[in-house]
mmCIF file of C-alpha atoms and ligand atoms in Angstrom:
data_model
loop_
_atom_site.group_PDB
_atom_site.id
_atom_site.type_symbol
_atom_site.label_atom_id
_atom_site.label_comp_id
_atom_site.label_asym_id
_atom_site.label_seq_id
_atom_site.Cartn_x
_atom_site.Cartn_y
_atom_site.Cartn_z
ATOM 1 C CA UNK Z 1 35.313 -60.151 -62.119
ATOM 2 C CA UNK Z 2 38.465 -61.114 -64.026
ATOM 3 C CA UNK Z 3 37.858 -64.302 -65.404
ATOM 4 C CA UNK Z 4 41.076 -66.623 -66.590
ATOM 5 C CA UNK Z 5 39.720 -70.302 -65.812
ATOM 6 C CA UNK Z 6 35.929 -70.547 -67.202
ATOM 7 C CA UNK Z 7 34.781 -68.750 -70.068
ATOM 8 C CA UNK Z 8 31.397 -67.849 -70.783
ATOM 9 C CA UNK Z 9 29.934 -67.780 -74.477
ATOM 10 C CA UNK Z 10 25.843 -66.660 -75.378
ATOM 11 C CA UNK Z 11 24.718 -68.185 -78.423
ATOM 12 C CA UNK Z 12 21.424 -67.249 -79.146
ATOM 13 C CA UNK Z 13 18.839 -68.162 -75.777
ATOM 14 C CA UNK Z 14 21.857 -70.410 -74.968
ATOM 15 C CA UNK Z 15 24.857 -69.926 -72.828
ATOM 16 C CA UNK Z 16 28.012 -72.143 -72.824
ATOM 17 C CA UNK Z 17 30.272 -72.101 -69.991
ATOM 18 C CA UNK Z 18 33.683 -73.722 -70.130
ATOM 19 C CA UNK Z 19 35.972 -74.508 -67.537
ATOM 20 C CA UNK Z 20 39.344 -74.116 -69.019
ATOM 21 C CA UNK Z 21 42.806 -75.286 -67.284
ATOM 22 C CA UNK Z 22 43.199 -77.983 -69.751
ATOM 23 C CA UNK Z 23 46.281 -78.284 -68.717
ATOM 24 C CA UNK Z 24 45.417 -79.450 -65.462
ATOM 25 C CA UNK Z 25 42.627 -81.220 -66.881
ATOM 26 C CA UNK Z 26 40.134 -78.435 -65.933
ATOM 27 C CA UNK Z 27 41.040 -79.279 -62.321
ATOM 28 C CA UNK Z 28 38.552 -77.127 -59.919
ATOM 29 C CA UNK Z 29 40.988 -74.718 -57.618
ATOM 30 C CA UNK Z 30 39.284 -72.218 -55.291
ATOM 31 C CA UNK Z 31 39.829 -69.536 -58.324
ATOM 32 C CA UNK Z 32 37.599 -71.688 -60.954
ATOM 33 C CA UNK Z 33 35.201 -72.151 -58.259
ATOM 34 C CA UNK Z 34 34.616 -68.391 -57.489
ATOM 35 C CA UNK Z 35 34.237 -67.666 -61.456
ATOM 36 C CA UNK Z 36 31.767 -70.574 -61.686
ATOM 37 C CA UNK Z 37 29.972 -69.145 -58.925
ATOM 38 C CA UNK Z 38 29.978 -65.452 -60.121
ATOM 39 C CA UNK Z 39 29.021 -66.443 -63.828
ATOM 40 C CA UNK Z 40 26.213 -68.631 -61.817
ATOM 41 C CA UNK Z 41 24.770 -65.464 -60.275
ATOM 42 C CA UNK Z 42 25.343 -63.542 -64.365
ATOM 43 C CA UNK Z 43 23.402 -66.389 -65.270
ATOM 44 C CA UNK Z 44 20.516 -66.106 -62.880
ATOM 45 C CA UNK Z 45 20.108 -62.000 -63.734
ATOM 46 C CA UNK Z 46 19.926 -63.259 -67.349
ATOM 47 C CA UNK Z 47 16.411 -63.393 -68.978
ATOM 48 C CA UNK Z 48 17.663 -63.822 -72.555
ATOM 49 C CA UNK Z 49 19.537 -67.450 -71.617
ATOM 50 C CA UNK Z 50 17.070 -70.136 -71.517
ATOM 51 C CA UNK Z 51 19.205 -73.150 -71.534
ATOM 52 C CA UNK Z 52 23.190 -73.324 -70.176
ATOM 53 C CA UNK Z 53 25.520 -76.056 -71.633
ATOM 54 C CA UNK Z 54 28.602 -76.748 -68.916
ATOM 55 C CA UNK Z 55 32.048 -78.404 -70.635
ATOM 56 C CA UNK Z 56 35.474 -78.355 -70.090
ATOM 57 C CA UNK Z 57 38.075 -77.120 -72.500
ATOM 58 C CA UNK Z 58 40.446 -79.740 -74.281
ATOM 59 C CA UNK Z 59 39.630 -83.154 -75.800
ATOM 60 C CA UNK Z 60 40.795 -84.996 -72.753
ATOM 61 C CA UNK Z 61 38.987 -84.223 -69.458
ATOM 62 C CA UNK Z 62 35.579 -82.095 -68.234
ATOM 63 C CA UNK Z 63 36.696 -81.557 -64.656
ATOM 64 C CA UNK Z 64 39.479 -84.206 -63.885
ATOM 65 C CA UNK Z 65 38.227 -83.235 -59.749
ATOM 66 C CA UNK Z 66 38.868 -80.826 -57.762
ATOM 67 C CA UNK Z 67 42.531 -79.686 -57.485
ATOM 68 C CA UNK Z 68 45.190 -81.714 -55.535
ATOM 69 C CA UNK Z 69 47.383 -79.965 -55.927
ATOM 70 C CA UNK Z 70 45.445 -76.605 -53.605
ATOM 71 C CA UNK Z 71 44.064 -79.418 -51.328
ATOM 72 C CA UNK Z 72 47.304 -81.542 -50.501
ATOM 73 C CA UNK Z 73 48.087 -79.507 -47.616
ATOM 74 C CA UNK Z 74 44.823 -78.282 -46.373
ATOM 75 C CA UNK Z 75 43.554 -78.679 -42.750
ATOM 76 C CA UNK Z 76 40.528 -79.587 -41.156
ATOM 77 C CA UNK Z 77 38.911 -76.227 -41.100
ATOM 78 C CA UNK Z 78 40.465 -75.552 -44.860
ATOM 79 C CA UNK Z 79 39.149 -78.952 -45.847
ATOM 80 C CA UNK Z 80 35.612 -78.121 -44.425
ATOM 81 C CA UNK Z 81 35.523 -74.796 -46.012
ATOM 82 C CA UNK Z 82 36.772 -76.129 -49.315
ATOM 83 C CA UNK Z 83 33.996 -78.532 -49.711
ATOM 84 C CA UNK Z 84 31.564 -75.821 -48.601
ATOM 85 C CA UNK Z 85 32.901 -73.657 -51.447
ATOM 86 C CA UNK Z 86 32.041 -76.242 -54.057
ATOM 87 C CA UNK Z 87 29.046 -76.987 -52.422
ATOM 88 C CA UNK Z 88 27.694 -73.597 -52.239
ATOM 89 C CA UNK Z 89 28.549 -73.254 -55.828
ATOM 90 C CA UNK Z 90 27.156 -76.491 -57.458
ATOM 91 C CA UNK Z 91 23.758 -76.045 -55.604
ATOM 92 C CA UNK Z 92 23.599 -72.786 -56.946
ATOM 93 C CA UNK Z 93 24.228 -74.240 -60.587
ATOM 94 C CA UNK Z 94 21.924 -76.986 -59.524
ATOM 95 C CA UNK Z 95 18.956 -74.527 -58.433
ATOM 96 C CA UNK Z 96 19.929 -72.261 -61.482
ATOM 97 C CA UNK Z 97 16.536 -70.945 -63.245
ATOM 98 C CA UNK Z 98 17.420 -72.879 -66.466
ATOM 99 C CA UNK Z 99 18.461 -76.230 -67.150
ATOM 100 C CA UNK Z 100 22.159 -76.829 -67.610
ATOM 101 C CA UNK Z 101 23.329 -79.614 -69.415
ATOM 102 C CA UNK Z 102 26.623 -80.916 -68.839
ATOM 103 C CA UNK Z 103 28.265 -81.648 -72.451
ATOM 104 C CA UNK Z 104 31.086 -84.411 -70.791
ATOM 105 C CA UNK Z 105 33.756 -84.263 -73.142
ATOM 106 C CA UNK Z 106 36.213 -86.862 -71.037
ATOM 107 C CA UNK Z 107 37.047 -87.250 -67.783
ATOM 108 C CA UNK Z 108 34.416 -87.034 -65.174
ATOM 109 C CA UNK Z 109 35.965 -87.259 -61.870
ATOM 110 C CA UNK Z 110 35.380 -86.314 -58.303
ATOM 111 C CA UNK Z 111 34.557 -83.183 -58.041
ATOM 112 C CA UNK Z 112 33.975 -83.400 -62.130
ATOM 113 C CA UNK Z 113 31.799 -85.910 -61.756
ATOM 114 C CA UNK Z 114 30.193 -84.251 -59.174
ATOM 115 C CA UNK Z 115 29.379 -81.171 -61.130
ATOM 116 C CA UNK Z 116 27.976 -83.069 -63.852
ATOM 117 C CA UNK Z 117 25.499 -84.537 -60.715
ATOM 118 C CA UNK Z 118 24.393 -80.641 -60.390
ATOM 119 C CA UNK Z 119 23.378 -80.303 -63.799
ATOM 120 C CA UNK Z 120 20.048 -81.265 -65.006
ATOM 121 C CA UNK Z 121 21.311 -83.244 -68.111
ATOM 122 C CA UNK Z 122 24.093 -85.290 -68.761
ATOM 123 C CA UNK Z 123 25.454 -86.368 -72.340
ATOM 124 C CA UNK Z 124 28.593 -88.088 -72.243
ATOM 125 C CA UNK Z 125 31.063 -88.387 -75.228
ATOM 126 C CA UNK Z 126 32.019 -91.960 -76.210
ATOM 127 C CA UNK Z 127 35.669 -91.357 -75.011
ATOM 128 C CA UNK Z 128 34.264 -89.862 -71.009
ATOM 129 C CA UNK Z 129 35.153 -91.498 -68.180
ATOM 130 C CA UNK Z 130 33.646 -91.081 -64.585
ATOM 131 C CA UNK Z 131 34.431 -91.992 -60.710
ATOM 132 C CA UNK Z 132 35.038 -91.027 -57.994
ATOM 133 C CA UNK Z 133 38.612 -91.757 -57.060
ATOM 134 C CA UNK Z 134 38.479 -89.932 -53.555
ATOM 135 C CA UNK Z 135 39.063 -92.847 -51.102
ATOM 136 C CA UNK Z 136 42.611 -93.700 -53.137
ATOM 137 C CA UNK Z 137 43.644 -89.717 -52.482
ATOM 138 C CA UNK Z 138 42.355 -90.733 -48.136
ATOM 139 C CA UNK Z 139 39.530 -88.608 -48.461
ATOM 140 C CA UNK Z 140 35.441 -88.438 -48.593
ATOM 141 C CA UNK Z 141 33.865 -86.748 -52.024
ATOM 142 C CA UNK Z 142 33.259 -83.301 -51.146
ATOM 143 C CA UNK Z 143 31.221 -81.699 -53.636
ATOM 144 C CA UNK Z 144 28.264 -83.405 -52.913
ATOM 145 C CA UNK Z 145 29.242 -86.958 -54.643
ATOM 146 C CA UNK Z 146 27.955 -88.780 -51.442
ATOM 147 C CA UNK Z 147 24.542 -87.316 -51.926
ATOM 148 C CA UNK Z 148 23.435 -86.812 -55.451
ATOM 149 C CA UNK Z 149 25.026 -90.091 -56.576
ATOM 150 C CA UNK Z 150 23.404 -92.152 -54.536
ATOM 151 C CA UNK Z 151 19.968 -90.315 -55.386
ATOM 152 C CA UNK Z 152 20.618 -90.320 -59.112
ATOM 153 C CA UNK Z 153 21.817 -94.144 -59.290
ATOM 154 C CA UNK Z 154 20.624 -95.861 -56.235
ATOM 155 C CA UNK Z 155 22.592 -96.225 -53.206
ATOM 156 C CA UNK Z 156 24.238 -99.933 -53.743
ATOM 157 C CA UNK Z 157 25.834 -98.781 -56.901
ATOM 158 C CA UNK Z 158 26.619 -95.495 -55.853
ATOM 159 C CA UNK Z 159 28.433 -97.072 -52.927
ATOM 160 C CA UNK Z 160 29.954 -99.221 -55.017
ATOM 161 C CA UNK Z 161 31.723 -96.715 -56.952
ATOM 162 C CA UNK Z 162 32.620 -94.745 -54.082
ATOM 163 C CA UNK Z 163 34.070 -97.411 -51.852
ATOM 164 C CA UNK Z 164 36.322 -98.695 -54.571
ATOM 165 C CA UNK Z 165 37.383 -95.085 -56.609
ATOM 166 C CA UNK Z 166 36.700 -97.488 -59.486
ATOM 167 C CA UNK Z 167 36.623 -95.506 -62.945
ATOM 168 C CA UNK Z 168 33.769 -96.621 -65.101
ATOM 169 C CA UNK Z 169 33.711 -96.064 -68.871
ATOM 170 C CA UNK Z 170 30.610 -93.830 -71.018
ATOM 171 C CA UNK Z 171 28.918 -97.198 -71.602
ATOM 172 C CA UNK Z 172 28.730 -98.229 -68.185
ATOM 173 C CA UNK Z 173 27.420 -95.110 -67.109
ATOM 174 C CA UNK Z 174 24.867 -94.928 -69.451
ATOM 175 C CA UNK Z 175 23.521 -98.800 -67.920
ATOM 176 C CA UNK Z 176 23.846 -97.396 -64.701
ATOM 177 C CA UNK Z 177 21.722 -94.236 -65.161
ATOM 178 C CA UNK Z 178 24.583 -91.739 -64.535
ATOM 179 C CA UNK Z 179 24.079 -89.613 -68.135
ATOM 180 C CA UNK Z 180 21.347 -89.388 -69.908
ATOM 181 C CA UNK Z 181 22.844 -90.428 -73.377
ATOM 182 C CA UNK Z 182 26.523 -91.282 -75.246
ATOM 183 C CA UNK Z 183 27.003 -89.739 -78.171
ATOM 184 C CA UNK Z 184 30.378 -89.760 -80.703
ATOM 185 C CA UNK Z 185 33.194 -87.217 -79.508
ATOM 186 C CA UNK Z 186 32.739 -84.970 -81.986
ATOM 187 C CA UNK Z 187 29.311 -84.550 -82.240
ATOM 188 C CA UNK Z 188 28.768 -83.955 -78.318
ATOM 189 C CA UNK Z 189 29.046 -80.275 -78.307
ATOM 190 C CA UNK Z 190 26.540 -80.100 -81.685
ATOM 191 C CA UNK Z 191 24.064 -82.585 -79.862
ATOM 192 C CA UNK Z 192 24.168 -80.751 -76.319
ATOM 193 C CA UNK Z 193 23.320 -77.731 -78.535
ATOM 194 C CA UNK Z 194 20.135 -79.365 -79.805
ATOM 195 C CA UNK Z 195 19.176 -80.296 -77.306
ATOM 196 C CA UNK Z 196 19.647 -77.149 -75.708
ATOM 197 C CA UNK Z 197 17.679 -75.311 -78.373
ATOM 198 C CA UNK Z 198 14.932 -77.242 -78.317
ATOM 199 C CA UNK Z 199 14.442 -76.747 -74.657
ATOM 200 C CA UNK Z 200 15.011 -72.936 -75.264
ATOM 201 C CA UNK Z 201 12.277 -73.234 -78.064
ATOM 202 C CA UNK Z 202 9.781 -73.800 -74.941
ATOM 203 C CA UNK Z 203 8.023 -71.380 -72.836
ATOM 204 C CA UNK Z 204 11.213 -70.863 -70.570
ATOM 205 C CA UNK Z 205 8.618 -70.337 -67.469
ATOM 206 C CA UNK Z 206 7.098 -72.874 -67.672
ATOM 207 C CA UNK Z 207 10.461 -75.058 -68.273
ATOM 208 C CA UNK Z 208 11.872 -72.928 -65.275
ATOM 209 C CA UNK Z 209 8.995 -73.555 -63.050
ATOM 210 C CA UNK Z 210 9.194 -77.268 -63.992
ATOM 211 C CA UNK Z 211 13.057 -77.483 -62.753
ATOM 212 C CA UNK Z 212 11.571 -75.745 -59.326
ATOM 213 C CA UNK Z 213 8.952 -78.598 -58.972
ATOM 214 C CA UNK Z 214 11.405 -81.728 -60.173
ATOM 215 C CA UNK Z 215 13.854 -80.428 -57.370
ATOM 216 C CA UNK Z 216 12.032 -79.404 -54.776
ATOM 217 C CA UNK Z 217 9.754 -82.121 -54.993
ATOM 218 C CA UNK Z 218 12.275 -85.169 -54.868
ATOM 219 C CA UNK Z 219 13.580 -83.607 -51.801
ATOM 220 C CA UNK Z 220 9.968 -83.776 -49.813
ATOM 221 C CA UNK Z 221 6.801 -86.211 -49.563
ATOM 222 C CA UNK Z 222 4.668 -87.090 -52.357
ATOM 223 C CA UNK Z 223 1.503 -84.974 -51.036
ATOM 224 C CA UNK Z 224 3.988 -81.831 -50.039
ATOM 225 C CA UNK Z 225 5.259 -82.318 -53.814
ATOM 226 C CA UNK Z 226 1.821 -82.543 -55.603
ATOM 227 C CA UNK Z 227 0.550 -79.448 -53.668
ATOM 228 C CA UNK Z 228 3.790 -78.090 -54.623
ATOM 229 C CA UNK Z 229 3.005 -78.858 -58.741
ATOM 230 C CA UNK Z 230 -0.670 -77.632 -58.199
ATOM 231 C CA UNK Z 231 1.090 -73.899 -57.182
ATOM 232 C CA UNK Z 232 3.201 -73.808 -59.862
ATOM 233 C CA UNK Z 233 0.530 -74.755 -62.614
ATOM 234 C CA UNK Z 234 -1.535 -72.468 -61.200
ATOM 235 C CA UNK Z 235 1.409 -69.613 -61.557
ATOM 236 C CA UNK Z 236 1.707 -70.830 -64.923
ATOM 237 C CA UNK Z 237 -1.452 -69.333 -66.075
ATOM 238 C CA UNK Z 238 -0.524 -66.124 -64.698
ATOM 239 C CA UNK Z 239 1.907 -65.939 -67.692
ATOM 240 C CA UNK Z 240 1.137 -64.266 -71.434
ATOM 241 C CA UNK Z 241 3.150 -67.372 -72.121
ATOM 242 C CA UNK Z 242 0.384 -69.538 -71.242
ATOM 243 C CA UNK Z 243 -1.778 -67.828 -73.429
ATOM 244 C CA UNK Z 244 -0.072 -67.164 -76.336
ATOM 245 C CA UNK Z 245 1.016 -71.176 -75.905
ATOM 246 C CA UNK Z 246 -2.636 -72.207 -75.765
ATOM 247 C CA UNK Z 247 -3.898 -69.787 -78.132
ATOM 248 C CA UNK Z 248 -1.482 -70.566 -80.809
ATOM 249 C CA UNK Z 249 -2.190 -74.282 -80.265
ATOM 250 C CA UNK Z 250 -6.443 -73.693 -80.441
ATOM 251 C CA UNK Z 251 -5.245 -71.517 -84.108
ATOM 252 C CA UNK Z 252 -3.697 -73.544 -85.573
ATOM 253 C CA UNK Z 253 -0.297 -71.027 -85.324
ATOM 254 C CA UNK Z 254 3.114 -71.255 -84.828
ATOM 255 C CA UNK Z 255 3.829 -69.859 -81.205
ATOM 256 C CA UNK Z 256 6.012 -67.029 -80.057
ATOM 257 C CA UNK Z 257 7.077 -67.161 -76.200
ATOM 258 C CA UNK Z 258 8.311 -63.929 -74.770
ATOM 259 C CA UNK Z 259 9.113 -65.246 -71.179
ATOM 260 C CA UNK Z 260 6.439 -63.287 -69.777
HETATM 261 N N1 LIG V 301 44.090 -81.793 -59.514
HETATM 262 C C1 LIG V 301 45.211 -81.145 -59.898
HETATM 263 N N2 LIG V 301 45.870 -81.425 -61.027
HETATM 264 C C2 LIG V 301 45.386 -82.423 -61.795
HETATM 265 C C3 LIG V 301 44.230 -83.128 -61.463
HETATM 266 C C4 LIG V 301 43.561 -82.787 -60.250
HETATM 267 N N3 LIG V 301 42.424 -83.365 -59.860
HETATM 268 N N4 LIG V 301 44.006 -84.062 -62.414
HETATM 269 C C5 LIG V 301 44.983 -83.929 -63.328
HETATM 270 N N5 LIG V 301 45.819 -82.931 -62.964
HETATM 271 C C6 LIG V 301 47.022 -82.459 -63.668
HETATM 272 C C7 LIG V 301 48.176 -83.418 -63.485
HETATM 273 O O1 LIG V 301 48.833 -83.190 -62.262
HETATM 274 C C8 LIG V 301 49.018 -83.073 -64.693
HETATM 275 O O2 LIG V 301 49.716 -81.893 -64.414
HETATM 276 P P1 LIG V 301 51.295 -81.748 -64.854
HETATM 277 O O3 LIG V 301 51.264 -81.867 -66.351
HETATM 278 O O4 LIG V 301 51.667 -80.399 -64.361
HETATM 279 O O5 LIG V 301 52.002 -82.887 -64.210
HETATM 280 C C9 LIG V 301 47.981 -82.751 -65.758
HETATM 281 O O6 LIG V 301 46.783 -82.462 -65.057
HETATM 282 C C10 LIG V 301 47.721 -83.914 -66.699
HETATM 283 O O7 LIG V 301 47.375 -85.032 -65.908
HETATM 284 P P2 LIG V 301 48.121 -86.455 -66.048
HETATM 285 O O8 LIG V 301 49.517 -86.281 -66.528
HETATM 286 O O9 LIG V 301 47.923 -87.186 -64.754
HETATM 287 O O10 LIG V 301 47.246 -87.105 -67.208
HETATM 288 P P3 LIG V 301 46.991 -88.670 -67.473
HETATM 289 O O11 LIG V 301 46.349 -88.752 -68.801
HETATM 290 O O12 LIG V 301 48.221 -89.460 -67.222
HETATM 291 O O13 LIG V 301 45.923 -89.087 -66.356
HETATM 292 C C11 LIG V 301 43.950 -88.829 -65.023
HETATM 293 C C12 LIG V 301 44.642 -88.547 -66.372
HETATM 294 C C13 LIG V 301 43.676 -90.328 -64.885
HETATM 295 C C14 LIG V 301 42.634 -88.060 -65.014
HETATM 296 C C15 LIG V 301 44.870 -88.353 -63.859
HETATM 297 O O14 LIG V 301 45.272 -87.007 -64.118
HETATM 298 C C16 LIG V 301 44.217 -88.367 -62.512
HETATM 299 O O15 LIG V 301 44.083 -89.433 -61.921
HETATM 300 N N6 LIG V 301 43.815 -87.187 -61.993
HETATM 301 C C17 LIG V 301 43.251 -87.087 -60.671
HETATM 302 C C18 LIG V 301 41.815 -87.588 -60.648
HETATM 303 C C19 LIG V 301 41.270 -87.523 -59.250
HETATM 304 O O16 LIG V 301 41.724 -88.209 -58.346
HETATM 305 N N7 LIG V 301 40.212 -86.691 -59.046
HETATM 306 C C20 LIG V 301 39.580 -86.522 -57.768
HETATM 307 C C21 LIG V 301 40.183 -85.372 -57.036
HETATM 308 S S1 LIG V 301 39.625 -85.269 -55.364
HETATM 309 C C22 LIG V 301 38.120 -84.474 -55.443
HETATM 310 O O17 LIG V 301 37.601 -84.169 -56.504
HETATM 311 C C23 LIG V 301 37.520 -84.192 -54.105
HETATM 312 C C24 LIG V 301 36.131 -83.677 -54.112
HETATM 313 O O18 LIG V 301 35.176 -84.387 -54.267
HETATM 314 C C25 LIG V 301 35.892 -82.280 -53.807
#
């Protein structure tokens, strides 16, 4: 697939994916959805990327929402299948078999801050800026806002922000639990990359198997989780992983995980 709105970049065990229109502040069209989603399925066949790092390209936004400009004119049924779109393709980031950290580099909104929800990390720069501005455009977030905010923050705030499209500052977000940590503007990308490295420094089973049991197990009972944990820590010791993790510990060695 051609791709002329997301780029995608291996470093090492790490990937970094931009979305770049930064002239439309890395607004998400149909197009930049479809290369999201295809470099979502490159990413899955992938065993050499252990950790992903999502920003967007410029110094002012990381997804300033999904496009207006595409939706202005949009019926119901093009509406409906728009949000499934985006949907489709942010669980499929979300359910990815390696963490992705969204590196927020500035604006965060609707659909923007809606992808960030679908990562498994958020750091924010100092200067990013989130909301969910939907109600002032007359519609509903659409990209799964209604949903993972309210999970992530709690409903009464998450309503909050969605009822009044207010646009809340890096700070604020941090108090509220929306990212995980603010760092300066220029040393976001350098910090996500740390971070990203030391998760790739793991045994990226284990750290994939962890991501299974996190998300499947929010979305069910605590019992249905727990037996759900017990599975996967079993599979874990399926994997030469395991042992050479374990083995390296008991001798006093530095390890070496092959993600086998
Ligand atoms: N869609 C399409 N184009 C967008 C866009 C968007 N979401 N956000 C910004 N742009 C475009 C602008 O139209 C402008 O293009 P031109 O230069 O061709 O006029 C360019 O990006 C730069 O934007 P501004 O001139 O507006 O920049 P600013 O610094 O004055 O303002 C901003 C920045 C506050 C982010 C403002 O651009 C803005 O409010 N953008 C829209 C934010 C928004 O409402 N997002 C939610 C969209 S709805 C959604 O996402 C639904 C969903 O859940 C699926």
């Amino acid at each position: 697939m051609e791709l002329n709105n997301v780029i995608l970049e291996k470093e090492g065990k790490i990937a970094v994916v931009t979305i770049n229109r930064p002239k439309a502040l890395n607004a998400l069209n149909s197009d930049t959805l479809k290369e999201l989603d295809y470099i979502a399925a490159e990413l899955e066949k992938d065993d050499d990327v252990y950790a992903v790092i999502l920003t967007g390209a410029g110094d002012k936004a990381f997804v300033a929402g999904a496009d207006i400009t595409e939706m202005k004119d949009l019926n119901t049924m093009e509406g409906r299948k728009f949000s499934i779109l985006g949907n489709k393709v942010f669980r499929r980031l979300e359910n990815l078999d390696k963490p992705v950290i969204a590196a927020i580099n500035g604006f965060a909104l609707g659909g923007g801050c809606e992808l960030s929800l679908a990562c498994d990390i958020r750091l924010a720069s100092d200067r990013a800026k989130f909301g969910q501005p939907e109600v002032g455009l007359g519609i509903t977030p659409g990209f799964g806002g209604t949903q993972r905010l309210a999970r992530l923050v709690g409903t009464g705030i998450a309503k909050e922000l969605i009822y009044t499209g207010k646009i809340i500052k890096a700070d604020e977000a941090l108090r509220i639990g929306l990212v995980n940590r603010v760092v300066e503007a220029d040393k976001l990308m350098e910090e996500a990359r740390a971070l990203a490295n030391t998760i790739a420094a793991q045994a990226p089973i284990a750290v994939k198997l962890c991501k299974e049991a996190i998300n499947r197990g929010i979305q069910c009972d605590t019992d249905t989780a727990l037996m759900y944990e017990a599975e996967v820590f079993g599979e874990c010791f399926s994997t030469e992983d395991q042992k050479e993790g374990m083995s390296a510990f008991v001798e006093k060695r530095d390890k070496s995980f092959q993600n086998k």
